[in-house]
Amino acid sequence: MGLIVAIIAVVGIWYGVNRKSVEKETISIGFIGPLTGSGAAYGINPKKAMDLAVEEINSSGGINGKIISIIYEDDQANPATAVSAAHKLIDLDKVSVIFSITSASSLAITPITEKAKIILFSPAVAHPSYSEAGDYTFRNRPSITLEIQTISNFAKEKYRKAAILYTNKDPYPKIQEIFQKEFQQNNSEVAVIESAEAETKDFRTQLVKIKNTNPDVIFFALYSPKENGLAMKQARELSIKVPFLSMVAIQNPEFVQTSGGAGESVVYAAFVSSTSEDFISNYKAKYNEKPGLFAPEAYDAVKIIALGIKKCGIDSDCIKEYLYKIKDYPGVSGITTFDEKGDVSKPVEIKIVKNGQFVPYEK
């Protein structure tokens, strides 16, 4: 009996030591974003790209001999769920870095990450307020302000009377305000502004009100690719024949599928993402599809954070200072340089949906 007890004790010690060894050999990074629900398209594309980046890093020996692992938390684009996920990742999983996706969730958790001195890095957050959210917040997707200014400037050069349909969910009220302010600077008018709750499936009431004002153009700032697609399809069914303008949220195959022919010729603004051919090829080889919205930025986010961890380990203060010093990082989504607010600046272009593809607009 004594021998058996001794063996069990030795095995237990061995297991404990090896368990700690395995734990030490893995660097965990957090992720909070929608993987299910109406906003899933915003989270699934980045997740696929991040998995690809992690696979490449680990197959090449990891970071300083350690592998990295991303702990995915599905917040369904719900800020309250995101807050719970942030506490779990920080308190239980002991991460030093969290990737975040939606604006509302990211802004909800910044007080938590700032207090804990955790890096919050987003490849997708568009809200202008994120620039002022804290010293530990970074994003390699520019603020949406320039995109909305660009599409509104495009609109006011061509049209005199606009209508707006937007989602009553942060940051979309802010987006419609920016569009309205810019559009009306050229003696143009916004005839009507209608809002809808997130995950709305029937926009006919709002669209009938819009139709009755006889606008020259309609600007859609709706939450998901599906919602934008449904609204445009219903608008055409109501014989609304004026041009549509939108934002980068439509740049997703789900929009084309949902809108059908109604999605053709929609014009929108998007920051220029000069995605590398090698990344596209590798992504297609793994997933049998082209990279979706925010996938290149998400891939770069992992690679950039990996460089920070290589230099600093899991010291978040060191990683923060490293990120602020990044200049002209040659990522698959283009050149990345962070300013003093953790933001990046990238050029914006006007694009159009043509034959179901998202292509540069030609005058």
mmCIF file of C-alpha atoms in Angstrom:
data_model
loop_
_atom_site.group_PDB
_atom_site.id
_atom_site.type_symbol
_atom_site.label_atom_id
_atom_site.label_comp_id
_atom_site.label_asym_id
_atom_site.label_seq_id
_atom_site.Cartn_x
_atom_site.Cartn_y
_atom_site.Cartn_z
ATOM 1 C CA MET A 1 0.000 0.000 0.000
ATOM 2 C CA GLY A 2 2.861 2.372 0.889
ATOM 3 C CA LEU A 3 4.465 1.804 -2.513
ATOM 4 C CA ILE A 4 1.194 2.576 -4.309
ATOM 5 C CA VAL A 5 0.739 5.777 -2.328
ATOM 6 C CA ALA A 6 4.295 6.804 -3.165
ATOM 7 C CA ILE A 7 3.763 6.149 -6.849
ATOM 8 C CA ILE A 8 0.526 8.151 -6.832
ATOM 9 C CA ALA A 9 2.304 10.993 -5.075
ATOM 10 C CA VAL A 10 5.141 11.003 -7.613
ATOM 11 C CA VAL A 11 2.678 10.913 -10.518
ATOM 12 C CA GLY A 12 0.724 13.753 -8.926
ATOM 13 C CA ILE A 13 3.850 15.851 -8.553
ATOM 14 C CA TRP A 14 4.898 15.023 -12.119
ATOM 15 C CA TYR A 15 1.442 15.968 -13.430
ATOM 16 C CA GLY A 16 1.448 19.206 -11.494
ATOM 17 C CA VAL A 17 4.906 20.183 -12.681
ATOM 18 C CA ASN A 18 4.093 19.328 -16.272
ATOM 19 C CA ARG A 19 0.776 21.126 -16.089
ATOM 20 C CA LYS A 20 2.548 24.249 -14.903
ATOM 21 C CA SER A 21 5.134 23.764 -17.618
ATOM 22 C CA VAL A 22 2.440 23.553 -20.283
ATOM 23 C CA GLU A 23 0.749 26.625 -18.824
ATOM 24 C CA LYS A 24 4.030 28.515 -18.946
ATOM 25 C CA GLU A 25 4.535 27.451 -22.537
ATOM 26 C CA THR A 26 1.260 29.038 -23.643
ATOM 27 C CA ILE A 27 0.616 32.767 -23.925
ATOM 28 C CA SER A 28 -3.102 33.503 -23.862
ATOM 29 C CA ILE A 29 -4.708 36.474 -25.578
ATOM 30 C CA GLY A 30 -8.370 37.422 -25.167
ATOM 31 C CA PHE A 31 -11.007 38.112 -27.806
ATOM 32 C CA ILE A 32 -14.423 39.710 -27.322
ATOM 33 C CA GLY A 33 -16.718 39.950 -30.312
ATOM 34 C CA PRO A 34 -19.923 38.692 -31.927
ATOM 35 C CA LEU A 35 -19.584 35.122 -33.169
ATOM 36 C CA THR A 36 -23.334 34.471 -33.192
ATOM 37 C CA GLY A 37 -26.362 36.713 -33.626
ATOM 38 C CA SER A 38 -27.057 39.477 -36.137
ATOM 39 C CA GLY A 39 -23.544 40.898 -35.895
ATOM 40 C CA ALA A 40 -21.745 37.581 -36.318
ATOM 41 C CA ALA A 41 -20.297 38.576 -39.681
ATOM 42 C CA TYR A 42 -18.237 41.238 -37.902
ATOM 43 C CA GLY A 43 -16.667 38.689 -35.571
ATOM 44 C CA ILE A 44 -16.327 35.529 -37.650
ATOM 45 C CA ASN A 45 -14.195 37.120 -40.366
ATOM 46 C CA PRO A 46 -11.628 38.486 -37.890
ATOM 47 C CA LYS A 47 -11.626 35.186 -35.979
ATOM 48 C CA LYS A 48 -10.709 33.232 -39.111
ATOM 49 C CA ALA A 49 -7.880 35.632 -39.893
ATOM 50 C CA MET A 50 -6.616 35.546 -36.313
ATOM 51 C CA ASP A 51 -6.637 31.746 -36.310
ATOM 52 C CA LEU A 52 -4.574 31.812 -39.497
ATOM 53 C CA ALA A 53 -2.050 34.207 -37.951
ATOM 54 C CA VAL A 54 -1.805 32.116 -34.765
ATOM 55 C CA GLU A 55 -1.286 28.953 -36.811
ATOM 56 C CA GLU A 56 1.559 30.586 -38.738
ATOM 57 C CA ILE A 57 3.231 31.933 -35.608
ATOM 58 C CA ASN A 58 3.024 28.646 -33.704
ATOM 59 C CA SER A 59 4.174 26.533 -36.653
ATOM 60 C CA SER A 60 7.264 28.741 -36.838
ATOM 61 C CA GLY A 61 8.219 28.111 -33.231
ATOM 62 C CA GLY A 62 5.871 30.479 -31.453
ATOM 63 C CA ILE A 63 7.077 33.521 -29.542
ATOM 64 C CA ASN A 64 10.346 33.038 -27.703
ATOM 65 C CA GLY A 65 9.666 29.314 -27.682
ATOM 66 C CA LYS A 66 6.110 29.632 -26.401
ATOM 67 C CA ILE A 67 2.911 29.096 -28.391
ATOM 68 C CA ILE A 68 0.101 31.613 -28.368
ATOM 69 C CA SER A 69 -3.576 30.875 -27.935
ATOM 70 C CA ILE A 70 -6.612 33.126 -28.352
ATOM 71 C CA ILE A 71 -9.472 32.668 -25.906
ATOM 72 C CA TYR A 72 -12.638 33.565 -27.797
ATOM 73 C CA GLU A 73 -15.586 35.101 -25.945
ATOM 74 C CA ASP A 74 -18.821 35.572 -27.910
ATOM 75 C CA ASP A 75 -20.533 38.776 -26.751
ATOM 76 C CA GLN A 76 -23.221 38.737 -29.485
ATOM 77 C CA ALA A 77 -22.522 42.477 -29.828
ATOM 78 C CA ASN A 78 -24.019 42.995 -26.361
ATOM 79 C CA PRO A 79 -22.032 45.457 -24.187
ATOM 80 C CA ALA A 80 -23.227 43.851 -20.928
ATOM 81 C CA THR A 81 -22.031 40.444 -22.112
ATOM 82 C CA ALA A 82 -18.756 42.023 -23.184
ATOM 83 C CA VAL A 83 -18.229 43.453 -19.704
ATOM 84 C CA SER A 84 -18.673 39.997 -18.151
ATOM 85 C CA ALA A 85 -16.287 38.521 -20.719
ATOM 86 C CA ALA A 86 -13.665 41.177 -19.953
ATOM 87 C CA HIS A 87 -13.750 40.404 -16.232
ATOM 88 C CA LYS A 88 -13.417 36.685 -16.989
ATOM 89 C CA LEU A 89 -10.477 37.141 -19.356
ATOM 90 C CA ILE A 90 -8.637 39.461 -16.978
ATOM 91 C CA ASP A 91 -9.418 37.866 -13.602
ATOM 92 C CA LEU A 92 -9.463 34.171 -14.512
ATOM 93 C CA ASP A 93 -7.470 33.823 -17.728
ATOM 94 C CA LYS A 94 -4.912 36.476 -16.729
ATOM 95 C CA VAL A 95 -4.526 37.901 -20.237
ATOM 96 C CA SER A 96 -2.482 41.025 -20.929
ATOM 97 C CA VAL A 97 -4.091 41.743 -24.299
ATOM 98 C CA ILE A 98 -7.704 41.622 -25.490
ATOM 99 C CA PHE A 99 -8.858 41.960 -29.095
ATOM 100 C CA SER A 100 -12.277 43.599 -29.445
ATOM 101 C CA ILE A 101 -14.629 43.989 -32.391
ATOM 102 C CA THR A 102 -17.722 46.177 -32.008
ATOM 103 C CA SER A 103 -17.683 49.816 -30.988
ATOM 104 C CA ALA A 104 -20.386 49.583 -28.315
ATOM 105 C CA SER A 105 -18.792 46.609 -26.570
ATOM 106 C CA SER A 106 -15.293 48.038 -26.802
ATOM 107 C CA LEU A 107 -16.325 51.363 -25.272
ATOM 108 C CA ALA A 108 -18.173 49.484 -22.521
ATOM 109 C CA ILE A 109 -15.066 47.571 -21.462
ATOM 110 C CA THR A 110 -12.440 50.312 -21.772
ATOM 111 C CA PRO A 111 -12.931 51.444 -18.143
ATOM 112 C CA ILE A 112 -12.162 47.863 -17.099
ATOM 113 C CA THR A 113 -9.133 47.379 -19.323
ATOM 114 C CA GLU A 114 -7.744 50.813 -18.493
ATOM 115 C CA LYS A 115 -8.005 50.211 -14.755
ATOM 116 C CA ALA A 116 -6.359 46.790 -15.105
ATOM 117 C CA LYS A 117 -3.742 48.167 -17.531
ATOM 118 C CA ILE A 118 -4.709 45.648 -20.212
ATOM 119 C CA ILE A 119 -4.090 46.326 -23.898
ATOM 120 C CA LEU A 120 -7.390 46.609 -25.810
ATOM 121 C CA PHE A 121 -6.645 46.258 -29.519
ATOM 122 C CA SER A 122 -9.302 46.384 -32.218
ATOM 123 C CA PRO A 123 -9.139 45.629 -35.947
ATOM 124 C CA ALA A 124 -12.733 46.812 -36.420
ATOM 125 C CA VAL A 125 -13.890 49.529 -33.988
ATOM 126 C CA ALA A 126 -15.040 52.596 -35.903
ATOM 127 C CA HIS A 127 -16.493 54.873 -33.229
ATOM 128 C CA PRO A 128 -14.806 58.314 -33.075
ATOM 129 C CA SER A 129 -14.912 58.227 -29.244
ATOM 130 C CA TYR A 130 -12.540 55.261 -29.143
ATOM 131 C CA SER A 131 -9.704 57.699 -29.829
ATOM 132 C CA GLU A 132 -10.238 59.192 -26.357
ATOM 133 C CA ALA A 133 -11.022 55.911 -24.563
ATOM 134 C CA GLY A 134 -7.681 55.521 -22.831
ATOM 135 C CA ASP A 135 -3.943 55.044 -22.924
ATOM 136 C CA TYR A 136 -4.125 51.266 -23.449
ATOM 137 C CA THR A 137 -6.517 51.328 -26.429
ATOM 138 C CA PHE A 138 -5.295 50.783 -29.977
ATOM 139 C CA ARG A 139 -6.891 50.047 -33.331
ATOM 140 C CA ASN A 140 -5.567 49.423 -36.814
ATOM 141 C CA ARG A 141 -8.915 50.293 -38.401
ATOM 142 C CA PRO A 142 -9.342 54.076 -38.736
ATOM 143 C CA SER A 143 -12.131 56.077 -37.129
ATOM 144 C CA ILE A 144 -15.253 56.121 -39.282
ATOM 145 C CA THR A 145 -15.424 59.926 -39.223
ATOM 146 C CA LEU A 146 -13.364 60.314 -42.394
ATOM 147 C CA GLU A 147 -15.406 57.653 -44.220
ATOM 148 C CA ILE A 148 -18.700 59.388 -43.432
ATOM 149 C CA GLN A 149 -17.290 62.785 -44.361
ATOM 150 C CA THR A 150 -16.090 61.307 -47.651
ATOM 151 C CA ILE A 151 -19.456 59.769 -48.613
ATOM 152 C CA SER A 152 -21.354 62.902 -47.547
ATOM 153 C CA ASN A 153 -19.023 65.085 -49.633
ATOM 154 C CA PHE A 154 -19.651 62.749 -52.560
ATOM 155 C CA ALA A 155 -23.397 63.088 -51.971
ATOM 156 C CA LYS A 156 -23.574 66.866 -51.727
ATOM 157 C CA GLU A 157 -21.746 67.256 -55.051
ATOM 158 C CA LYS A 158 -24.433 65.212 -56.822
ATOM 159 C CA TYR A 159 -27.669 65.598 -54.844
ATOM 160 C CA ARG A 160 -29.688 68.337 -53.151
ATOM 161 C CA LYS A 161 -32.212 66.424 -51.069
ATOM 162 C CA ALA A 162 -31.335 63.386 -48.964
ATOM 163 C CA ALA A 163 -33.066 61.018 -46.572
ATOM 164 C CA ILE A 164 -31.363 59.037 -43.824
ATOM 165 C CA LEU A 165 -32.243 55.662 -42.312
ATOM 166 C CA TYR A 166 -30.018 54.617 -39.429
ATOM 167 C CA THR A 167 -29.827 52.075 -36.619
ATOM 168 C CA ASN A 168 -30.665 53.461 -33.185
ATOM 169 C CA LYS A 169 -27.602 51.857 -31.644
ATOM 170 C CA ASP A 170 -24.264 53.402 -30.824
ATOM 171 C CA PRO A 171 -22.370 54.611 -32.880
ATOM 172 C CA TYR A 172 -24.981 54.951 -35.643
ATOM 173 C CA PRO A 173 -26.737 58.060 -34.268
ATOM 174 C CA LYS A 174 -23.324 59.733 -34.338
ATOM 175 C CA ILE A 175 -22.775 58.556 -37.913
ATOM 176 C CA GLN A 176 -26.030 60.034 -39.148
ATOM 177 C CA GLU A 177 -25.204 63.313 -37.373
ATOM 178 C CA ILE A 178 -21.857 63.538 -39.173
ATOM 179 C CA PHE A 179 -23.472 62.780 -42.531
ATOM 180 C CA GLN A 180 -26.248 65.323 -41.986
ATOM 181 C CA LYS A 181 -23.853 68.062 -40.894
ATOM 182 C CA GLU A 182 -21.504 67.558 -43.841
ATOM 183 C CA PHE A 183 -24.260 67.136 -46.440
ATOM 184 C CA GLN A 184 -26.084 70.330 -45.462
ATOM 185 C CA GLN A 185 -23.001 72.520 -45.864
ATOM 186 C CA ASN A 186 -23.611 72.893 -49.606
ATOM 187 C CA ASN A 187 -27.164 74.291 -49.561
ATOM 188 C CA SER A 188 -28.435 70.724 -49.612
ATOM 189 C CA GLU A 189 -31.083 69.481 -47.208
ATOM 190 C CA VAL A 190 -31.866 66.326 -45.295
ATOM 191 C CA ALA A 191 -35.610 66.005 -45.783
ATOM 192 C CA VAL A 192 -36.258 63.223 -43.291
ATOM 193 C CA ILE A 193 -34.345 61.127 -40.766
ATOM 194 C CA GLU A 194 -35.742 57.734 -39.752
ATOM 195 C CA SER A 195 -34.336 55.272 -37.245
ATOM 196 C CA ALA A 196 -34.765 51.548 -36.610
ATOM 197 C CA GLU A 197 -33.831 49.307 -33.724
ATOM 198 C CA ALA A 198 -30.992 46.813 -34.160
ATOM 199 C CA GLU A 199 -32.023 43.478 -35.694
ATOM 200 C CA THR A 200 -35.100 45.034 -37.337
ATOM 201 C CA LYS A 201 -36.355 42.946 -40.255
ATOM 202 C CA ASP A 202 -39.160 45.148 -41.568
ATOM 203 C CA PHE A 203 -38.259 48.716 -42.562
ATOM 204 C CA ARG A 204 -41.379 49.432 -44.618
ATOM 205 C CA THR A 205 -42.889 51.969 -42.195
ATOM 206 C CA GLN A 206 -39.733 54.079 -42.254
ATOM 207 C CA LEU A 207 -39.293 53.635 -45.999
ATOM 208 C CA VAL A 208 -42.833 54.812 -46.792
ATOM 209 C CA LYS A 209 -42.163 58.001 -44.793
ATOM 210 C CA ILE A 210 -38.919 58.464 -46.701
ATOM 211 C CA LYS A 211 -40.603 57.881 -50.057
ATOM 212 C CA ASN A 212 -43.222 60.536 -49.319
ATOM 213 C CA THR A 213 -40.515 63.242 -49.063
ATOM 214 C CA ASN A 214 -39.242 62.528 -52.611
ATOM 215 C CA PRO A 215 -35.513 62.558 -51.824
ATOM 216 C CA ASP A 216 -32.810 62.552 -54.501
ATOM 217 C CA VAL A 217 -30.761 60.008 -52.581
ATOM 218 C CA ILE A 218 -31.061 57.796 -49.486
ATOM 219 C CA PHE A 219 -28.237 57.195 -47.029
ATOM 220 C CA PHE A 220 -28.454 53.912 -45.128
ATOM 221 C CA ALA A 221 -26.447 53.615 -41.892
ATOM 222 C CA LEU A 222 -27.792 50.317 -40.620
ATOM 223 C CA TYR A 223 -26.038 47.918 -38.273
ATOM 224 C CA SER A 224 -25.417 44.672 -40.116
ATOM 225 C CA PRO A 225 -24.931 43.641 -43.769
ATOM 226 C CA LYS A 226 -28.216 41.730 -43.491
ATOM 227 C CA GLU A 227 -30.173 44.738 -42.222
ATOM 228 C CA ASN A 228 -28.814 46.971 -44.980
ATOM 229 C CA GLY A 229 -29.665 44.312 -47.544
ATOM 230 C CA LEU A 230 -33.210 43.831 -46.255
ATOM 231 C CA ALA A 231 -33.876 47.572 -46.201
ATOM 232 C CA MET A 232 -32.679 48.037 -49.763
ATOM 233 C CA LYS A 233 -34.700 45.089 -51.009
ATOM 234 C CA GLN A 234 -37.839 46.413 -49.314
ATOM 235 C CA ALA A 235 -37.188 49.892 -50.693
ATOM 236 C CA ARG A 236 -37.131 48.558 -54.245
ATOM 237 C CA GLU A 237 -40.292 46.557 -53.555
ATOM 238 C CA LEU A 238 -41.925 49.863 -52.558
ATOM 239 C CA SER A 239 -40.822 51.309 -55.939
ATOM 240 C CA ILE A 240 -38.272 53.635 -54.403
ATOM 241 C CA LYS A 241 -35.973 54.170 -57.353
ATOM 242 C CA VAL A 242 -33.531 56.813 -56.133
ATOM 243 C CA PRO A 243 -29.824 55.997 -55.609
ATOM 244 C CA PHE A 244 -28.611 54.512 -52.325
ATOM 245 C CA LEU A 245 -25.521 55.475 -50.353
ATOM 246 C CA SER A 246 -24.152 53.455 -47.456
ATOM 247 C CA MET A 247 -21.065 52.638 -45.433
ATOM 248 C CA VAL A 248 -18.506 49.874 -45.147
ATOM 249 C CA ALA A 249 -20.963 47.648 -43.239
ATOM 250 C CA ILE A 250 -22.345 46.498 -46.608
ATOM 251 C CA GLN A 251 -18.959 45.188 -47.775
ATOM 252 C CA ASN A 252 -19.860 41.602 -47.051
ATOM 253 C CA PRO A 253 -21.281 38.737 -49.157
ATOM 254 C CA GLU A 254 -24.262 38.576 -46.767
ATOM 255 C CA PHE A 255 -25.360 41.998 -48.028
ATOM 256 C CA VAL A 256 -25.354 40.843 -51.644
ATOM 257 C CA GLN A 257 -27.254 37.666 -50.777
ATOM 258 C CA THR A 258 -29.878 39.468 -48.702
ATOM 259 C CA SER A 259 -30.429 42.434 -50.998
ATOM 260 C CA GLY A 260 -30.482 40.469 -54.235
ATOM 261 C CA GLY A 261 -30.541 42.794 -57.219
ATOM 262 C CA ALA A 262 -31.448 45.728 -54.962
ATOM 263 C CA GLY A 263 -27.867 45.862 -53.755
ATOM 264 C CA GLU A 264 -26.488 46.721 -57.176
ATOM 265 C CA SER A 265 -25.030 50.202 -57.687
ATOM 266 C CA VAL A 266 -25.000 51.141 -54.001
ATOM 267 C CA VAL A 267 -22.175 53.616 -53.441
ATOM 268 C CA TYR A 268 -20.265 53.759 -50.157
ATOM 269 C CA ALA A 269 -16.982 54.890 -48.621
ATOM 270 C CA ALA A 270 -14.360 52.583 -47.167
ATOM 271 C CA PHE A 271 -10.817 53.006 -45.964
ATOM 272 C CA VAL A 272 -8.296 51.596 -48.409
ATOM 273 C CA SER A 273 -7.128 48.152 -47.360
ATOM 274 C CA SER A 274 -4.375 47.151 -49.762
ATOM 275 C CA THR A 275 -4.635 43.466 -48.943
ATOM 276 C CA SER A 276 -1.594 41.454 -49.996
ATOM 277 C CA GLU A 277 -2.006 38.693 -52.570
ATOM 278 C CA ASP A 278 -0.089 36.231 -50.381
ATOM 279 C CA PHE A 279 -2.566 36.734 -47.556
ATOM 280 C CA ILE A 280 -5.532 36.291 -49.890
ATOM 281 C CA SER A 281 -3.991 33.103 -51.278
ATOM 282 C CA ASN A 282 -3.232 31.654 -47.840
ATOM 283 C CA TYR A 283 -6.667 32.573 -46.529
ATOM 284 C CA LYS A 284 -8.401 30.959 -49.514
ATOM 285 C CA ALA A 285 -6.273 27.839 -49.134
ATOM 286 C CA LYS A 286 -7.412 27.469 -45.511
ATOM 287 C CA TYR A 287 -11.053 28.524 -45.758
ATOM 288 C CA ASN A 288 -11.921 28.145 -49.458
ATOM 289 C CA GLU A 289 -13.175 31.731 -49.564
ATOM 290 C CA LYS A 290 -11.840 35.268 -49.903
ATOM 291 C CA PRO A 291 -11.020 37.272 -46.758
ATOM 292 C CA GLY A 292 -14.084 39.123 -45.464
ATOM 293 C CA LEU A 293 -14.484 42.521 -43.842
ATOM 294 C CA PHE A 294 -11.791 43.293 -41.222
ATOM 295 C CA ALA A 295 -9.969 39.995 -41.855
ATOM 296 C CA PRO A 296 -6.711 41.630 -43.066
ATOM 297 C CA GLU A 297 -6.734 44.032 -40.124
ATOM 298 C CA ALA A 298 -7.365 41.174 -37.685
ATOM 299 C CA TYR A 299 -4.481 39.170 -39.127
ATOM 300 C CA ASP A 300 -2.198 42.194 -38.767
ATOM 301 C CA ALA A 301 -3.438 42.784 -35.216
ATOM 302 C CA VAL A 302 -2.207 39.349 -34.135
ATOM 303 C CA LYS A 303 1.136 39.758 -35.889
ATOM 304 C CA ILE A 304 1.667 43.220 -34.369
ATOM 305 C CA ILE A 305 0.793 42.053 -30.858
ATOM 306 C CA ALA A 306 3.080 39.040 -31.354
ATOM 307 C CA LEU A 307 5.971 41.421 -32.027
ATOM 308 C CA GLY A 308 5.129 43.293 -28.837
ATOM 309 C CA ILE A 309 5.036 40.074 -26.816
ATOM 310 C CA LYS A 310 8.322 38.958 -28.355
ATOM 311 C CA LYS A 311 9.970 42.097 -27.043
ATOM 312 C CA CYS A 312 8.091 42.490 -23.765
ATOM 313 C CA GLY A 313 6.677 39.138 -22.739
ATOM 314 C CA ILE A 314 3.293 39.698 -21.083
ATOM 315 C CA ASP A 315 4.247 43.080 -19.602
ATOM 316 C CA SER A 316 1.327 45.229 -20.824
ATOM 317 C CA ASP A 317 3.060 48.531 -20.027
ATOM 318 C CA CYS A 318 6.019 47.505 -22.154
ATOM 319 C CA ILE A 319 3.706 46.315 -24.966
ATOM 320 C CA LYS A 320 1.847 49.624 -24.824
ATOM 321 C CA GLU A 321 5.036 51.650 -25.257
ATOM 322 C CA TYR A 322 6.142 49.313 -28.047
ATOM 323 C CA LEU A 323 2.876 49.853 -29.957
ATOM 324 C CA TYR A 324 3.140 53.634 -29.698
ATOM 325 C CA LYS A 325 6.541 53.426 -31.356
ATOM 326 C CA ILE A 326 5.407 51.340 -34.355
ATOM 327 C CA LYS A 327 5.984 53.247 -37.569
ATOM 328 C CA ASP A 328 5.225 52.022 -41.094
ATOM 329 C CA TYR A 329 4.551 48.403 -40.168
ATOM 330 C CA PRO A 330 4.153 46.587 -43.544
ATOM 331 C CA GLY A 331 1.007 44.583 -42.809
ATOM 332 C CA VAL A 332 -1.209 42.620 -45.183
ATOM 333 C CA SER A 333 -3.832 45.388 -44.812
ATOM 334 C CA GLY A 334 -1.366 48.147 -45.651
ATOM 335 C CA ILE A 335 1.038 50.369 -43.751
ATOM 336 C CA THR A 336 0.318 50.814 -40.038
ATOM 337 C CA THR A 337 1.569 53.646 -37.835
ATOM 338 C CA PHE A 338 -0.019 54.461 -34.486
ATOM 339 C CA ASP A 339 -0.450 58.062 -33.362
ATOM 340 C CA GLU A 340 -0.449 59.376 -29.785
ATOM 341 C CA LYS A 341 -4.056 58.167 -29.331
ATOM 342 C CA GLY A 342 -3.426 54.640 -30.583
ATOM 343 C CA ASP A 343 -5.192 55.399 -33.874
ATOM 344 C CA VAL A 344 -4.106 54.805 -37.450
ATOM 345 C CA SER A 345 -4.667 56.902 -40.524
ATOM 346 C CA LYS A 346 -5.414 55.290 -43.859
ATOM 347 C CA PRO A 347 -6.758 56.716 -47.127
ATOM 348 C CA VAL A 348 -10.478 56.478 -47.920
ATOM 349 C CA GLU A 349 -12.011 55.646 -51.287
ATOM 350 C CA ILE A 350 -15.470 55.649 -52.837
ATOM 351 C CA LYS A 351 -16.652 52.182 -53.848
ATOM 352 C CA ILE A 352 -19.687 50.679 -55.552
ATOM 353 C CA VAL A 353 -21.465 47.329 -55.652
ATOM 354 C CA LYS A 354 -21.137 46.074 -59.215
ATOM 355 C CA ASN A 355 -22.136 42.598 -60.345
ATOM 356 C CA GLY A 356 -22.190 41.533 -56.724
ATOM 357 C CA GLN A 357 -18.610 42.699 -56.162
ATOM 358 C CA PHE A 358 -17.250 45.613 -54.151
ATOM 359 C CA VAL A 359 -15.121 47.657 -56.505
ATOM 360 C CA PRO A 360 -13.706 51.218 -56.727
ATOM 361 C CA TYR A 361 -16.185 53.774 -58.017
ATOM 362 C CA GLU A 362 -15.370 55.215 -61.421
ATOM 363 C CA LYS A 363 -16.742 58.620 -62.333
#
